[in-house]
Tab-separated table of C-alpha atoms in Angstrom:
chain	number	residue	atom	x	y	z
A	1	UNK	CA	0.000	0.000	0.000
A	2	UNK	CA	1.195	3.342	-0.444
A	3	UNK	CA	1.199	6.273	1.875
A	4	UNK	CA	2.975	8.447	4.030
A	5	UNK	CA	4.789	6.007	5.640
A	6	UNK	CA	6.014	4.194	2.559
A	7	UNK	CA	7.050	7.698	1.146
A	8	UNK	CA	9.345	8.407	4.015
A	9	UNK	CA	10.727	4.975	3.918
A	10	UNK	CA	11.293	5.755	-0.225
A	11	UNK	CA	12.988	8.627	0.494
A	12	UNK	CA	14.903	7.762	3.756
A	13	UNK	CA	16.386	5.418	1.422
A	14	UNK	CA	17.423	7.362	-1.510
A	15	UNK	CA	18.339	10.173	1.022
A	16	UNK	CA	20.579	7.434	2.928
A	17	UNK	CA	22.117	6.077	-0.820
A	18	UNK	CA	22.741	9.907	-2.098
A	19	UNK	CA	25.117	11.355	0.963
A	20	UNK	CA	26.100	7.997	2.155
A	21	UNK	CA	27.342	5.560	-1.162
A	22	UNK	CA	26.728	7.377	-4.629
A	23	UNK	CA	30.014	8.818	-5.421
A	24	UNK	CA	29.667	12.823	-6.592
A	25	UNK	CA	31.910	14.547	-9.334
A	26	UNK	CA	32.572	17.422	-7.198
A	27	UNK	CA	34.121	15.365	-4.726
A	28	UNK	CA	35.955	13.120	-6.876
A	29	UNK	CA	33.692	10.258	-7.152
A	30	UNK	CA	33.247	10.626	-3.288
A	31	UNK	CA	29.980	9.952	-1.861
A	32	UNK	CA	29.155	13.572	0.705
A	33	UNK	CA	29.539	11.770	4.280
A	34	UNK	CA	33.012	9.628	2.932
A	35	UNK	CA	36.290	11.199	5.084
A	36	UNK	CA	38.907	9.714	3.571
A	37	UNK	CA	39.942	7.998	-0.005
A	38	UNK	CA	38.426	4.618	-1.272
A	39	UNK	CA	40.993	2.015	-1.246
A	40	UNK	CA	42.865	1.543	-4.276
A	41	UNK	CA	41.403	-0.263	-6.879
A	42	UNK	CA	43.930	-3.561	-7.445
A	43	UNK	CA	43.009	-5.696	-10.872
A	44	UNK	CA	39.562	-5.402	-10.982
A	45	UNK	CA	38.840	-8.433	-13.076
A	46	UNK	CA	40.198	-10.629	-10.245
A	47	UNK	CA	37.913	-9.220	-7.931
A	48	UNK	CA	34.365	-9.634	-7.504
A	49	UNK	CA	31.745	-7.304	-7.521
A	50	UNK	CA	28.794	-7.707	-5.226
A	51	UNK	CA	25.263	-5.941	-6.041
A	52	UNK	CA	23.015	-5.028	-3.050
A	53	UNK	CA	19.239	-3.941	-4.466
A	54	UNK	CA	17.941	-0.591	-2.453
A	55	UNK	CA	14.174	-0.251	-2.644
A	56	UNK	CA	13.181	-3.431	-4.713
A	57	UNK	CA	16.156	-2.793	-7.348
A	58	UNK	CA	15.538	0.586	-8.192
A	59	UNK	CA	19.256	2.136	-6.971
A	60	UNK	CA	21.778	-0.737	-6.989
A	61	UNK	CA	25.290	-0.488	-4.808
A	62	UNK	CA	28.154	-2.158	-5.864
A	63	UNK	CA	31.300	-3.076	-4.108
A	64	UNK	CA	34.057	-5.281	-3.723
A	65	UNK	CA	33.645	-8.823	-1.959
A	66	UNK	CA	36.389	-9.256	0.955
């Protein structure tokens, strides 16, 4: 169902993804809340890539598997 509450969850989410994980230009490719530099990026093809879905698969975060 939606209403007010699923709205806030909607954007609590995208709000969360934006300043938290989406990397921004400005800050080269930084997301706004990041302090310091993302490690290095070693051989990419040799690592793998995992995919975490954010509201049903509507924003998608990727990142390296440990």
């Amino acid at each position: 169902m939606l209403d007010e509450a699923h709205a806030r969850h909607v954007l609590a989410e995208h709000q969360r993804h934006y300043n938290a994980h989406r990397p921004h230009r400005a800050r080269h490719q930084l997301p706004p809340q990041a302090h310091q530099q993302p490690p290095p990026v070693l051989k990419p093809a040799s690592r793998r890539v995992l995919r975490t879905r954010i509201l049903g698969g509507v924003i998608n975060e990727y990142s390296y598997a440990a």
